[in-house]
Every structure is written in structure tokens, then in C-alpha cells.
mmCIF file of C-alpha atoms and ligand atoms in Angstrom:
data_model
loop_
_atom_site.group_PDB
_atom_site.id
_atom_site.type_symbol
_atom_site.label_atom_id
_atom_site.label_comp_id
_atom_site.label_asym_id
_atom_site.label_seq_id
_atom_site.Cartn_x
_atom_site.Cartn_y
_atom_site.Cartn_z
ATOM 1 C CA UNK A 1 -42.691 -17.715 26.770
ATOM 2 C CA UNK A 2 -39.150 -18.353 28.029
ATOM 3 C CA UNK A 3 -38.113 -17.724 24.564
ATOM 4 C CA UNK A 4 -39.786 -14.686 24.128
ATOM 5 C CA UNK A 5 -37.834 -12.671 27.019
ATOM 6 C CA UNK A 6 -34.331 -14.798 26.115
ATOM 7 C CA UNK A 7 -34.354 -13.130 23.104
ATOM 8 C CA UNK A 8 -35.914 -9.588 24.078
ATOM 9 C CA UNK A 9 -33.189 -9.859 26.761
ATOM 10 C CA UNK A 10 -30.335 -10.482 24.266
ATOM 11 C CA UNK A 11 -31.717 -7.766 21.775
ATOM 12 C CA UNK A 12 -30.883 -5.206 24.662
ATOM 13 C CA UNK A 13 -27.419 -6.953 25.300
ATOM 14 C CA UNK A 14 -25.115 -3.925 25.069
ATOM 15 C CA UNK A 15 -22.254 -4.303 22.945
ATOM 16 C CA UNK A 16 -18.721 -4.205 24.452
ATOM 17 C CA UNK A 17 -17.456 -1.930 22.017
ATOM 18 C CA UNK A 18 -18.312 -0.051 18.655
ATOM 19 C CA UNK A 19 -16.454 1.377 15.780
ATOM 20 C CA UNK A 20 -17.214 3.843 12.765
ATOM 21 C CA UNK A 21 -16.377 2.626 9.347
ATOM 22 C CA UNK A 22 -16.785 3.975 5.501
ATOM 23 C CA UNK A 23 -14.871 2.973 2.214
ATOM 24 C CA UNK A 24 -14.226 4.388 -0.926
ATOM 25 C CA UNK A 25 -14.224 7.949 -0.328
ATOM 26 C CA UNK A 26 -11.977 9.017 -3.588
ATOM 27 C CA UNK A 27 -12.375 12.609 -3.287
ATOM 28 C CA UNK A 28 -11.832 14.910 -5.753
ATOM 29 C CA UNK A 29 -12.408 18.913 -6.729
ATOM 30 C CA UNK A 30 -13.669 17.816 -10.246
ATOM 31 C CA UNK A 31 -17.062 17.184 -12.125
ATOM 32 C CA UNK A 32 -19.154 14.320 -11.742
ATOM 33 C CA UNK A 33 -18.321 11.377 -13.936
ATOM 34 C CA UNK A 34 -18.430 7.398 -14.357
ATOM 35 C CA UNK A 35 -15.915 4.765 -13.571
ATOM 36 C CA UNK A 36 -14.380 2.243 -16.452
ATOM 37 C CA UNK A 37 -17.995 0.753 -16.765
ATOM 38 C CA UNK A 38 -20.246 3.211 -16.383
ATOM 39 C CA UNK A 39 -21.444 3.385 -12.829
ATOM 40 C CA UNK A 40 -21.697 7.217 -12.074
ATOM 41 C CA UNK A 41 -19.028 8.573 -9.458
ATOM 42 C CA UNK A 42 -19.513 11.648 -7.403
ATOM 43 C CA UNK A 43 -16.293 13.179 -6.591
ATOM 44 C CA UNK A 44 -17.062 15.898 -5.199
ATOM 45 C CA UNK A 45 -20.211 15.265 -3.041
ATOM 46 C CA UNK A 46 -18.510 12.528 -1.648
ATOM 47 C CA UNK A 47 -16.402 14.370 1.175
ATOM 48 C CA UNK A 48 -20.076 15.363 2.096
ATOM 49 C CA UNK A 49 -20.823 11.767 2.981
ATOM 50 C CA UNK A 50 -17.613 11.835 4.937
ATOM 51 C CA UNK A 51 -18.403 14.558 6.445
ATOM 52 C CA UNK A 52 -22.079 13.351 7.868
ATOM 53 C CA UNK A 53 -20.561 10.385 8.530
ATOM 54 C CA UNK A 54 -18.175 12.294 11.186
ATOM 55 C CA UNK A 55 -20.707 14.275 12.490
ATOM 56 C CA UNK A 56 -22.969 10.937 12.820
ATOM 57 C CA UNK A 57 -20.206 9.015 14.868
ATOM 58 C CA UNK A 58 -19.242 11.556 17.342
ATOM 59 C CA UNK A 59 -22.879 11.903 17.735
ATOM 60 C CA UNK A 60 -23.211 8.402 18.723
ATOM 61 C CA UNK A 61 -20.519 9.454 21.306
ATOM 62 C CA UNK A 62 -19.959 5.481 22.404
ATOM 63 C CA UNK A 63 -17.729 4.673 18.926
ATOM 64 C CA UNK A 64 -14.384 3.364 20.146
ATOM 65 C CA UNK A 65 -12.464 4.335 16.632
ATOM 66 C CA UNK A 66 -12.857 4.755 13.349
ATOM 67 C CA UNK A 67 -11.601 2.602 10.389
ATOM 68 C CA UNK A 68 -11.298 4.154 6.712
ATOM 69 C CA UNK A 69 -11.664 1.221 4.153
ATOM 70 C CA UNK A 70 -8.944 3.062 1.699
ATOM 71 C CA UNK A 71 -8.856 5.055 -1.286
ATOM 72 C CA UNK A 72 -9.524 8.475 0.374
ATOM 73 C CA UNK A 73 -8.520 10.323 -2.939
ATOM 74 C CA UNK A 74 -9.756 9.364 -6.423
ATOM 75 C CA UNK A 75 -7.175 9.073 -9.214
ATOM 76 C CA UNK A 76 -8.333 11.730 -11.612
ATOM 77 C CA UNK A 77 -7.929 14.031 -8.520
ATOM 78 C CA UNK A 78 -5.236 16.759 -10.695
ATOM 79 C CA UNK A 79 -1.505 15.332 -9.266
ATOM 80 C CA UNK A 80 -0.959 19.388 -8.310
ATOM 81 C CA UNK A 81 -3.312 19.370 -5.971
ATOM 82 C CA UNK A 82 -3.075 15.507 -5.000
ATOM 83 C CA UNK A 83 -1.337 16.407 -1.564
ATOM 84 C CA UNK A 84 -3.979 19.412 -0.361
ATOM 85 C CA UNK A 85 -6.714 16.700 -1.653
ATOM 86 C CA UNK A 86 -4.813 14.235 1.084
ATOM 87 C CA UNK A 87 -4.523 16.382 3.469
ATOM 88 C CA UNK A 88 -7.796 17.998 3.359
ATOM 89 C CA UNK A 89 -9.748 14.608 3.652
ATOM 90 C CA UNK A 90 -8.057 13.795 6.221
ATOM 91 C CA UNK A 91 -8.701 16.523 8.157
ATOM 92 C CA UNK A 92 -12.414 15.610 7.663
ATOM 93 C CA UNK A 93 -11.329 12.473 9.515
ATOM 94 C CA UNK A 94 -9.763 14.097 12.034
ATOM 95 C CA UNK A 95 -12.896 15.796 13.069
ATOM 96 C CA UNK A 96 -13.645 12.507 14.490
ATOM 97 C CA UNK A 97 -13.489 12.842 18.436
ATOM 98 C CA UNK A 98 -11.260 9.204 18.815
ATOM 99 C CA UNK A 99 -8.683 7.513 16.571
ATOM 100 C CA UNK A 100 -8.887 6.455 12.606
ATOM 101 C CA UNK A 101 -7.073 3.887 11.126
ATOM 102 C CA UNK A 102 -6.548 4.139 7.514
ATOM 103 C CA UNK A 103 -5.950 1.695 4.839
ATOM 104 C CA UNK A 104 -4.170 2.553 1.827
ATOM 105 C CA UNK A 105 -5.899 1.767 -1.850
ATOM 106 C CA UNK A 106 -5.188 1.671 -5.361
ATOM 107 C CA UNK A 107 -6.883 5.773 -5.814
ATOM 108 C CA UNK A 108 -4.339 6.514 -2.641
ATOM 109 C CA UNK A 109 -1.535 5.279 -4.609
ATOM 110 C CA UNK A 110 -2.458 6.980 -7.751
ATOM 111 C CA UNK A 111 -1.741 10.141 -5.883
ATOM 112 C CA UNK A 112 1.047 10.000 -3.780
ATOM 113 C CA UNK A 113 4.126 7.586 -2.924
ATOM 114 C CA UNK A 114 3.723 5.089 -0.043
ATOM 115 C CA UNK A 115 6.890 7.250 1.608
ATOM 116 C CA UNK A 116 4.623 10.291 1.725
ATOM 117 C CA UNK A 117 1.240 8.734 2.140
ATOM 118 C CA UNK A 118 1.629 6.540 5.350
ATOM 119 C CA UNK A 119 3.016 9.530 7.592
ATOM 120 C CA UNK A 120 -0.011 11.424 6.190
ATOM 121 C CA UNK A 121 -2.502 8.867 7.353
ATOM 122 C CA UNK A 122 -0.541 8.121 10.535
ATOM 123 C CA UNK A 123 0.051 4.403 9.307
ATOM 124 C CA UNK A 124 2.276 2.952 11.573
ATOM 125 C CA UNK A 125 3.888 0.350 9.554
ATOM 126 C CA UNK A 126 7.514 -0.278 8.922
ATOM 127 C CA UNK A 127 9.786 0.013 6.204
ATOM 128 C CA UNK A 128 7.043 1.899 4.177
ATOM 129 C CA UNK A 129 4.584 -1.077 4.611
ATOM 130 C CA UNK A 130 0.607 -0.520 5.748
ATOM 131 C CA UNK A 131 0.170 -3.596 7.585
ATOM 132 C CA UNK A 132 -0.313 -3.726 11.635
ATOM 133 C CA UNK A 133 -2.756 -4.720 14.500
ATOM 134 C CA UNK A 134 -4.224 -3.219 17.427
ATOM 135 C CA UNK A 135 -6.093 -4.722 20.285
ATOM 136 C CA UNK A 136 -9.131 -1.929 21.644
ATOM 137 C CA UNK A 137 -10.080 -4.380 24.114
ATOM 138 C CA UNK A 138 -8.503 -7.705 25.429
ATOM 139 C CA UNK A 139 -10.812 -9.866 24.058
ATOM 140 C CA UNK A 140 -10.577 -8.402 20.627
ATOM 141 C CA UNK A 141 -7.888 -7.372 17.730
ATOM 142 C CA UNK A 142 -7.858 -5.872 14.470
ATOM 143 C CA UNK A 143 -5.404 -7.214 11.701
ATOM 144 C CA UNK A 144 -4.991 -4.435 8.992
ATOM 145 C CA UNK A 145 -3.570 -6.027 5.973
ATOM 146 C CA UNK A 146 -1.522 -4.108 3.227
ATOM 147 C CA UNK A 147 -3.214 -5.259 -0.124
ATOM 148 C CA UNK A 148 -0.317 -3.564 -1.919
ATOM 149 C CA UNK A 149 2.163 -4.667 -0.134
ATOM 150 C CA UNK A 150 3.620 -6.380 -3.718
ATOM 151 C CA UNK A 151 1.956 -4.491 -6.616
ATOM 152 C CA UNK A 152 2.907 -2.186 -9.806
ATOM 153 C CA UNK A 153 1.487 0.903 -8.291
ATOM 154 C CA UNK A 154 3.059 3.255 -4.665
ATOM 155 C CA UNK A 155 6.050 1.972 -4.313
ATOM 156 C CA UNK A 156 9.316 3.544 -6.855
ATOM 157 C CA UNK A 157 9.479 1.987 -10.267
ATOM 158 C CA UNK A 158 13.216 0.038 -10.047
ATOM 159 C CA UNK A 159 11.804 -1.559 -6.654
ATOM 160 C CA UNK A 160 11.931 -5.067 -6.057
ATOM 161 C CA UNK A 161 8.089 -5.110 -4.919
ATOM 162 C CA UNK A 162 7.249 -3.121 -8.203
ATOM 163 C CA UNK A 163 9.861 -5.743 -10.874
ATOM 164 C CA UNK A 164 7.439 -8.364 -8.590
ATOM 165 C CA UNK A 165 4.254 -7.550 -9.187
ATOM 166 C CA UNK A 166 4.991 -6.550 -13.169
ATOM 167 C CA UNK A 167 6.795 -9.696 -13.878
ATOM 168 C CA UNK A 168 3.593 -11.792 -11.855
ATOM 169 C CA UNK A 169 1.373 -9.613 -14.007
ATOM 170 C CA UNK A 170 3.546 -10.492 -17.126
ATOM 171 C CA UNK A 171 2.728 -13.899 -16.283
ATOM 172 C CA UNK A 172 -0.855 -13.642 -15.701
ATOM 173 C CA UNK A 173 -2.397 -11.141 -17.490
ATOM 174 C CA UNK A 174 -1.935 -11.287 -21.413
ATOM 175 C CA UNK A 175 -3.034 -8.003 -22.348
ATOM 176 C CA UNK A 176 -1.102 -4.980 -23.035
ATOM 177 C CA UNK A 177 -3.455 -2.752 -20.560
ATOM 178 C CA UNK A 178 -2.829 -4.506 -17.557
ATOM 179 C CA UNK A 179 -5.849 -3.051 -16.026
ATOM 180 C CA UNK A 180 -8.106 -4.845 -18.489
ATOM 181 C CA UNK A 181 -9.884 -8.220 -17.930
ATOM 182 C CA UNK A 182 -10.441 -8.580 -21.370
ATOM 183 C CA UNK A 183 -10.252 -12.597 -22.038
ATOM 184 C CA UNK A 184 -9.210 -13.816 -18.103
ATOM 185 C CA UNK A 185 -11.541 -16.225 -17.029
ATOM 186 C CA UNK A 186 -13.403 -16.385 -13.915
ATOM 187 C CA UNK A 187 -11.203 -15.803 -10.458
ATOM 188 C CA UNK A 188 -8.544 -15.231 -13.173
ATOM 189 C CA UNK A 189 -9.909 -11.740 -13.743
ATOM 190 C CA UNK A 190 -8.472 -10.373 -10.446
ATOM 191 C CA UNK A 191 -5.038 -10.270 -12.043
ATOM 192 C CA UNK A 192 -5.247 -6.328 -13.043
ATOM 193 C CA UNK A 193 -2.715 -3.946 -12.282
ATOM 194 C CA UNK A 194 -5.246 -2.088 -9.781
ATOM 195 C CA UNK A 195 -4.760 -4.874 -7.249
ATOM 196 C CA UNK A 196 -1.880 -6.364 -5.713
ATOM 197 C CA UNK A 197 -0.988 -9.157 -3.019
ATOM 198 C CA UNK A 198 0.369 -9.435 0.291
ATOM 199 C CA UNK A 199 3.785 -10.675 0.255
ATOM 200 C CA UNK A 200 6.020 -13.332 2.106
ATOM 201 C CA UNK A 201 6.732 -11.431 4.969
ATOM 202 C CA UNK A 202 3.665 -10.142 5.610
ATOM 203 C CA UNK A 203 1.699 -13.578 5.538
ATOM 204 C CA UNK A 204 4.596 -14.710 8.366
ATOM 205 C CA UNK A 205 3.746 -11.628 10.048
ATOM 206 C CA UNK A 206 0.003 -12.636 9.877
ATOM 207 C CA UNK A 207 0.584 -15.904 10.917
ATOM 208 C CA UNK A 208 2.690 -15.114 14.005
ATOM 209 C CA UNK A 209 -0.161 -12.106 14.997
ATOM 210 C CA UNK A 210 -2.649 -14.798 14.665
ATOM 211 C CA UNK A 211 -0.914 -17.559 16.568
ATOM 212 C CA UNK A 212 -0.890 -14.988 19.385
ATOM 213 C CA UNK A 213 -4.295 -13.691 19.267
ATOM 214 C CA UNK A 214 -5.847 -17.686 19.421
ATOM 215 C CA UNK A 215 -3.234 -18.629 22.322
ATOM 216 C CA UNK A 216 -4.593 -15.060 23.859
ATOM 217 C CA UNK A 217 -8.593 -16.213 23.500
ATOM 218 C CA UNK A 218 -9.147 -13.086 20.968
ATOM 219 C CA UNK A 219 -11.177 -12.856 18.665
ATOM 220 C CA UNK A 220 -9.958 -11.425 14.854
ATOM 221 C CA UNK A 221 -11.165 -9.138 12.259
ATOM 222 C CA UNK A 222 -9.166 -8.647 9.403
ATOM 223 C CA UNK A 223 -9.297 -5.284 7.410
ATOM 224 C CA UNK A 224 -7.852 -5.163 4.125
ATOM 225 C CA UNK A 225 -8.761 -2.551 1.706
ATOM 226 C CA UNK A 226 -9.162 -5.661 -1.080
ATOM 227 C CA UNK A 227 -11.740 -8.305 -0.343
ATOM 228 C CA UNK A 228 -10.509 -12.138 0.207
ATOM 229 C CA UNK A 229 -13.331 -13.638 -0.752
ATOM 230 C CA UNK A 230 -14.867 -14.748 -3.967
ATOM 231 C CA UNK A 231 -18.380 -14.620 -2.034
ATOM 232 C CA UNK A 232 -18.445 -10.965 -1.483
ATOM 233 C CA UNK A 233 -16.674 -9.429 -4.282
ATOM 234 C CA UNK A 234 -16.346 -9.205 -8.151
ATOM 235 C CA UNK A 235 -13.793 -11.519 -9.439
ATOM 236 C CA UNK A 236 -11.757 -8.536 -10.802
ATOM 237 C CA UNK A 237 -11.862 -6.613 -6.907
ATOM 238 C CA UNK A 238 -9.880 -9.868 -5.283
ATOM 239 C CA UNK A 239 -6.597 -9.691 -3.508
ATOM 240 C CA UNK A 240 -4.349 -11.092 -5.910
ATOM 241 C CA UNK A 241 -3.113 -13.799 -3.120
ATOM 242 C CA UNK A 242 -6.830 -13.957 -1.419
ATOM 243 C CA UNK A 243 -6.342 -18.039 -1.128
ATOM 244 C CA UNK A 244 -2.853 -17.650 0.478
ATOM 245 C CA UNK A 245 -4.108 -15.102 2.700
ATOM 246 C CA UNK A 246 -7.102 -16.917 3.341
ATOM 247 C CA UNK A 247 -5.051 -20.206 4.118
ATOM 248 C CA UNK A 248 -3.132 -18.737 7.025
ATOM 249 C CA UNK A 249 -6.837 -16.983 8.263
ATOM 250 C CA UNK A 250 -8.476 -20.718 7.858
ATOM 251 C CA UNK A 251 -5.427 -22.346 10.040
ATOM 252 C CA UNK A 252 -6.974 -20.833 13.193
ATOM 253 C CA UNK A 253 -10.469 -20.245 14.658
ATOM 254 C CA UNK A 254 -9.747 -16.839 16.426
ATOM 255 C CA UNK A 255 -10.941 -15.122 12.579
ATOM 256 C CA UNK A 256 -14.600 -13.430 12.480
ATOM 257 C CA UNK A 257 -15.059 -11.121 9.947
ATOM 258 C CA UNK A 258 -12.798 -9.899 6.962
ATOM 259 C CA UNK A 259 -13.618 -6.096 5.869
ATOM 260 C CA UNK A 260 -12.945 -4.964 2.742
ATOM 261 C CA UNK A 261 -13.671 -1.633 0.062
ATOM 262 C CA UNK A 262 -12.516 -1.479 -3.688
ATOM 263 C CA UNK A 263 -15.543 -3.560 -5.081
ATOM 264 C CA UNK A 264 -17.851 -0.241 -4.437
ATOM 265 C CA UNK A 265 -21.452 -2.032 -4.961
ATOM 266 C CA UNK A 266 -20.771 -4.050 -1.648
ATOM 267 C CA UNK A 267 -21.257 -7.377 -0.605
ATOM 268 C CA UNK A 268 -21.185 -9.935 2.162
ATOM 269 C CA UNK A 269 -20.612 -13.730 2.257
ATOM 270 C CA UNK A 270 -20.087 -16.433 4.656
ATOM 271 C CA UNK A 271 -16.862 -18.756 3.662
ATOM 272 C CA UNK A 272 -16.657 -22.316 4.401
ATOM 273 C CA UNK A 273 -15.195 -22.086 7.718
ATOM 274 C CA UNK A 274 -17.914 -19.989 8.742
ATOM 275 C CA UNK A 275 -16.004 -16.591 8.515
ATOM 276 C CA UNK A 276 -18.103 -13.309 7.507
ATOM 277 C CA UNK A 277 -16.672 -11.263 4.998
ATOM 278 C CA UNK A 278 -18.351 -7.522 4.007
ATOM 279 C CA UNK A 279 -17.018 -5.117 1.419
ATOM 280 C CA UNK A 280 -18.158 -1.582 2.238
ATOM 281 C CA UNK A 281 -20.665 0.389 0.002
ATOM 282 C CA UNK A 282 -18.270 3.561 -1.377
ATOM 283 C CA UNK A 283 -19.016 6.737 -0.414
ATOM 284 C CA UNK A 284 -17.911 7.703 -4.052
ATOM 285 C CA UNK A 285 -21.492 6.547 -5.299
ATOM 286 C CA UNK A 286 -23.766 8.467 -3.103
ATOM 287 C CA UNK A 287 -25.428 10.985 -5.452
ATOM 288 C CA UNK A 288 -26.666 14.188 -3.762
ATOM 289 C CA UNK A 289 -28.090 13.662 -0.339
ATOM 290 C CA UNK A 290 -27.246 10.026 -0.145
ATOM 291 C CA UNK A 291 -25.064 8.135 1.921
ATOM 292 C CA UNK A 292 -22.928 4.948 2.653
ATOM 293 C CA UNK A 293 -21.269 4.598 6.011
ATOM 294 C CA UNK A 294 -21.608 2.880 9.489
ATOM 295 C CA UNK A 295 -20.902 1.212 12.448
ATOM 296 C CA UNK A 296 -20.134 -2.145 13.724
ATOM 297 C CA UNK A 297 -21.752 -2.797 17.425
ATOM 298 C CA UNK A 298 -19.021 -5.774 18.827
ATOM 299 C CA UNK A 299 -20.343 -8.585 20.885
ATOM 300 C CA UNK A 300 -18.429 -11.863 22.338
ATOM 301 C CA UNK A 301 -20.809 -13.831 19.949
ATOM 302 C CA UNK A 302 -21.610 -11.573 16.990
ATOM 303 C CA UNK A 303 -21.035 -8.393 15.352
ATOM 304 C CA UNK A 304 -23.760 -5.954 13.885
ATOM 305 C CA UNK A 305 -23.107 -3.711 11.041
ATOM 306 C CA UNK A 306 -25.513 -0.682 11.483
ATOM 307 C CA UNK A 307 -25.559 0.913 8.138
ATOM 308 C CA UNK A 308 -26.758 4.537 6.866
ATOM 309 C CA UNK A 309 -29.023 4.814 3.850
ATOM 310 C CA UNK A 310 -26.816 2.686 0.424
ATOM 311 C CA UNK A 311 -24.319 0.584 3.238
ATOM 312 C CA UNK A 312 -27.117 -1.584 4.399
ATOM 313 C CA UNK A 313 -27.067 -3.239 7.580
ATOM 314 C CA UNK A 314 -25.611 -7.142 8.356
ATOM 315 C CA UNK A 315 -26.067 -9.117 11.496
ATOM 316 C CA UNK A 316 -23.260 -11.090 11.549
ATOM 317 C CA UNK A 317 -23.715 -14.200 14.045
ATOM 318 C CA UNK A 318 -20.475 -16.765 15.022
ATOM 319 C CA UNK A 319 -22.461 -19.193 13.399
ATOM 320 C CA UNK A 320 -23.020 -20.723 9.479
ATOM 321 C CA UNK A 321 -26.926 -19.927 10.310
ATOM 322 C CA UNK A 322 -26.235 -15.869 9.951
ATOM 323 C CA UNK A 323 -28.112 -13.537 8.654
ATOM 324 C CA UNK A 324 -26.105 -11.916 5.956
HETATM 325 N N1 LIG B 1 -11.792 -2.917 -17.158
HETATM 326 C C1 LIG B 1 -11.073 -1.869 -16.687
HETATM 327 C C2 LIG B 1 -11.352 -1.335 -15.411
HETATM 328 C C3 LIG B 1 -10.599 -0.279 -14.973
HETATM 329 N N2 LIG B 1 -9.629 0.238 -15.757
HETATM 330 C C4 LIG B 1 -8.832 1.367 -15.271
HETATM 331 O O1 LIG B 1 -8.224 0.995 -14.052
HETATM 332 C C5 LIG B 1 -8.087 2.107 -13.203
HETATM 333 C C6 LIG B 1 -8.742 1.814 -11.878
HETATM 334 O O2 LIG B 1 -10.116 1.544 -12.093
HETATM 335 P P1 LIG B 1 -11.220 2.103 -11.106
HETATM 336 O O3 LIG B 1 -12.547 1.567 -11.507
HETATM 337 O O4 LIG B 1 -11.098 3.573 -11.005
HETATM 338 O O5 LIG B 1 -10.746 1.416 -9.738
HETATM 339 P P2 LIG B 1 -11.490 1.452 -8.345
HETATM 340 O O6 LIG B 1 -10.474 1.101 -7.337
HETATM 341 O O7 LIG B 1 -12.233 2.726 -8.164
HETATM 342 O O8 LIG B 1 -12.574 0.300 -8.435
HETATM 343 C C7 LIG B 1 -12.178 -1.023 -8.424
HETATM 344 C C8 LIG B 1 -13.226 -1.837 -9.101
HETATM 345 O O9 LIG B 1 -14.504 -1.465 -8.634
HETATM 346 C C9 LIG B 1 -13.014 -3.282 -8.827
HETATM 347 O O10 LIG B 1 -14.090 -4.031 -9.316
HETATM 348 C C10 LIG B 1 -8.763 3.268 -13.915
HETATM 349 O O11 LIG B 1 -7.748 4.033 -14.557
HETATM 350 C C11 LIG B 1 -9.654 2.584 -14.924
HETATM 351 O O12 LIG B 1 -9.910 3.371 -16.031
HETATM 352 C C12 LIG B 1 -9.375 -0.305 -16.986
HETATM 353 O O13 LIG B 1 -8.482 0.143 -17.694
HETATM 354 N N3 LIG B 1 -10.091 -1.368 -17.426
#
């Protein structure tokens, strides 16, 4: 009996915060089509998905923010009109009635320079990176991680982060197309010249934010538009450094969950130091009248994805036992 109300009582447990999230947007004024293998993309119905999604947070009226996955704009999007496709998506976002925090993708990239795309978004990074934190509540902070932080595409072509990632690609990826798996084996096949890695400084930088969040009692998620872990992604979405990354995560306990986009089916895992880790359904997949967004309802001992229609919903206990 006692257990009966214990849990009735905790199912009514309000949630000390919540926050709006959707992935994959990639916008564009063109035709349907399909991506490399086949899976049909909706480029143009998709803003409609962002725009229910707005309309469905503010009518929730308790969402604290909003956090955009990445890849707002798709990379077929015509490069004349890449800025007006920019700016009018995120004017969509803007709608919202509380702050959005972007994350940058590959299908961002594609379309504009880092130097123009992170005053668009509002990304308050330095030295044109996208990586920061922000704290909504004291108990609580948000790590967003730039996934291109060292990669081929964004940043200009003599730059030392571009000569990086090209000569690491050199290395690692044999074919001429450096976007094709062809012949990479296994976790190999995230070495593609859509992803990139977080570099030196910013793993320091995540070190030092997360030293500061455990000695403050918070409690971490980590958003990074690229998943980190092999659980809940294709091999060929990983961060290129996902084990580095996910060394300096698994040096501390104050890490929950680890969002992520890019790998636009969606997934969610548990790692072996019990962290959760869900990659968004994309909006970009929604045919007509379907949709893929959410929220996340924050607890001190869990948080609870509440998904719409395709981004289905994940309880997401501080325990192995989760449901996921
Ligand atoms: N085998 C492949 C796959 C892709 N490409 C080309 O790479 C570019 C980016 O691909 P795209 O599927 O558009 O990237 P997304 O960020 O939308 O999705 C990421 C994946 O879902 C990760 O699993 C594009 O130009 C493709 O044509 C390729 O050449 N070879």
C-alpha cells in the first residue's frame, strides 16, 4: 500500500525546471528529396515542425529555455539565399517567449562562415568558437560543446583548425571523398569530413567547467550537436574525439545526460558510468503533418524527455536501472 502512494506521490513531483528542445531542422526553400542513403528529407515542411514546436512551448508557458540541437539550414539550401534562410529560421526561434541556445552543425557550416554564423545565433563564444555553459538554476548547468571546433568545414581554408582536421582526415580516412565510409571499419567510420572534434583547448575548458560544477554540487548535461556515444548513434554520426571527450566527462560524477542531433533516426543509450545519452529525432524527416520535438521536465534525481509524435519520449533515471 505504502508503495502505491510513494510512487503516485513522486509521479506528481513537479519538476524544478523545463526546457524545449528540437534538432535537425535544415531548412530549405527547395523540393523534397533524400539524403546520401535514401531516407526522404523534407526541406521545406520542416520550418512547419519548428514552427508547432514554438507555438507548443510557449503554450506550455513553464519552459525555462529552449535548446536547438544544430543544423538549422540544410546544405542544398541555394548559397544566395543561405543568409535570409538563417535569418528567417531564426526568427521562427525567436517567436519563442524565453531564450534559445543554438548549436552550430555541419548543414550550418555549409552555409555560412563561423564569423557570420555565431553573431546570427547569438553564440556567445570566443574567438569564433561555439562552446560555453550556463547555469538556469544553481543546482544545474548546461555544457554546450563545439563539435567543430577542429574540422575541414566553417572556419577559412589556410586556418590552422582547417590544415588540422584535413591532415587528421589524411591520416584516417583513405578515400578521395572524404565524406565516404567506403572501407572504414566499425567506430572507424566516424572519420568523414561532415564531423569534426573538439580540440585541446576546449577539452581544458571542459575540464575546468566541470571541476567547478562537481565542487559546486551541480549536476551536468552536455549538449553537443554530435553524439559521444557509440550506444546512441551510427558509427559514422560520432564526434571524431567522442573517447577524449568522454574521458574528461567520465573523470567526474556531476555528468547526467549528453544531447546530441546529426544521427537524424535518434537514439538513446546508457554508458558504463551510468550516463544517459539521447540524439534528437530531426525535424528534417517529418513528412506532412508530422513532428519531432520536445521537452525535458528536470528533477534532482531524473530527467524526462516528453516527446511529440517521431521524438519519442525517455525517462531518464540517475540510475543503470533506467528506462531508456
Ligand atoms: N556516405 C556518404 C554520406 C554523406 N555524404 C555527403 O556528405 C554530406 C553530408 O551528408 P548529410 O547526410 O547531408 O549529413 P547530415 O548532417 O544531414 O547527416 C549526418 C548523418 O545522418 C550521420 O549519420 C552530403 O553532401 C552528402 O551527400 C557522402 O558523400 N557520402
Amino acid at each position: 500500500m505504502g508503495s502505491t502512494n510513494e510512487s503516485a506521490s513522486a509521479q506528481e513531483k513537479q519538476p524544478l525546471f523545463s526546457f524545449g528542445i528540437i534538432s535537425d531542422v535544415q531548412y530549405a526553400d527547395i523540393p523534397d528529396g533524400r539524403s546520401f542513403i535514401g531516407v526522404p528529407r523534407y526541406y521545406r515542411h520542416s520550418i512547419l515542425v519548428l514552427q508547432r514546436a514554438v507555438q507548443n512551448w510557449n503554450h506550455h508557458k513553464k519552459l525555462k529555455f529552449v535548446i536547438n540541437l544544430g543544423d538549422i539550414v540544410d546544405g542544398f539550401c541555394p548559397k544566395d539565399q543561405s543568409l535570409n534562410a538563417v535569418k528567417k529560421v531564426v526568427n521562427e526561434f525567436d517567436k519563442f517567449n524565453g531564450p534559445v541556445y543554438h548549436l552550430i552543425g555541419n548543414h550550418c557550416l555549409y552555409n555560412l562562415p563561423r564569423k557570420q554564423l555565431l553573431p546570427l545565433l547569438k553564440i556567445p563564444g570566443v574567438d569564433d568558437h561555439a562552446y560555453f555553459d550556463f547555469s538556469p538554476i544553481p543546482e544545474y548547468r548546461f555544457v554546450v560543446l563545439d563539435g567543430y571546433d577542429v574540422s575541414a568545414i566553417g572556419w577559412p581554408q589556410d586556418h590552422p583548425k582547417t590544415l588540422e582536421a584535413l591532415n587528421f582526415l589524411h591520416e584516417k580516412n583513405p578515400n578521395s571523398e572524404k565524406n565516404s565510409p567506403s572501407g572504414l571499419v566499425g567506430l572507424e567510420r566516424r572519420f568523414l569530413m561532415f564531423n569534426g572534434a573538439v580540440g585541446k583547448e576546449q577539452l581544458e575548458w571542459l575540464d575546468g567547467v566541470l571541476q567547478e560544477a562537481s565542487n559546486l554540487k551541480q549536476k551536468v548535461v552536455i549538449c553537443c550537436h554530435l553524439p559521444l556515444d557509440p550506444g546512441t548513434s551510427s558509427p559514422e554520426a560520432l564526434l571524431w574525439n567522442y573517447d577524449q571527450v568522454m574521458d574528461v566527462i567520465h573523470a567526474y560524477n556531476c555528468v547526467k545526460l549528453c544531447l546530441a542531433g546529426h544521427d537524424h533516426k535518434g537514439g538513446c543509450s546508457i554508458d558504463s558510468h551510468g550516463i544517459h545519452h539521447r540524439t534528437l529525432e530531426a525535424a528534417l524527416e517529418c513528412p506532412s503533418g508530422r513532428d519531432a520535438f520536445g521537452y525535458v521536465d528536470v528533477y534532482d534525481d531524473r530527467l524526462s524527455l516528453v516527446g511529440t509524435d517521431r521524438m519519442h519520449s525517455t525517462d531518464m533515471c540517475f540510475k543503470l536501472q533506467a528506462n531508456c
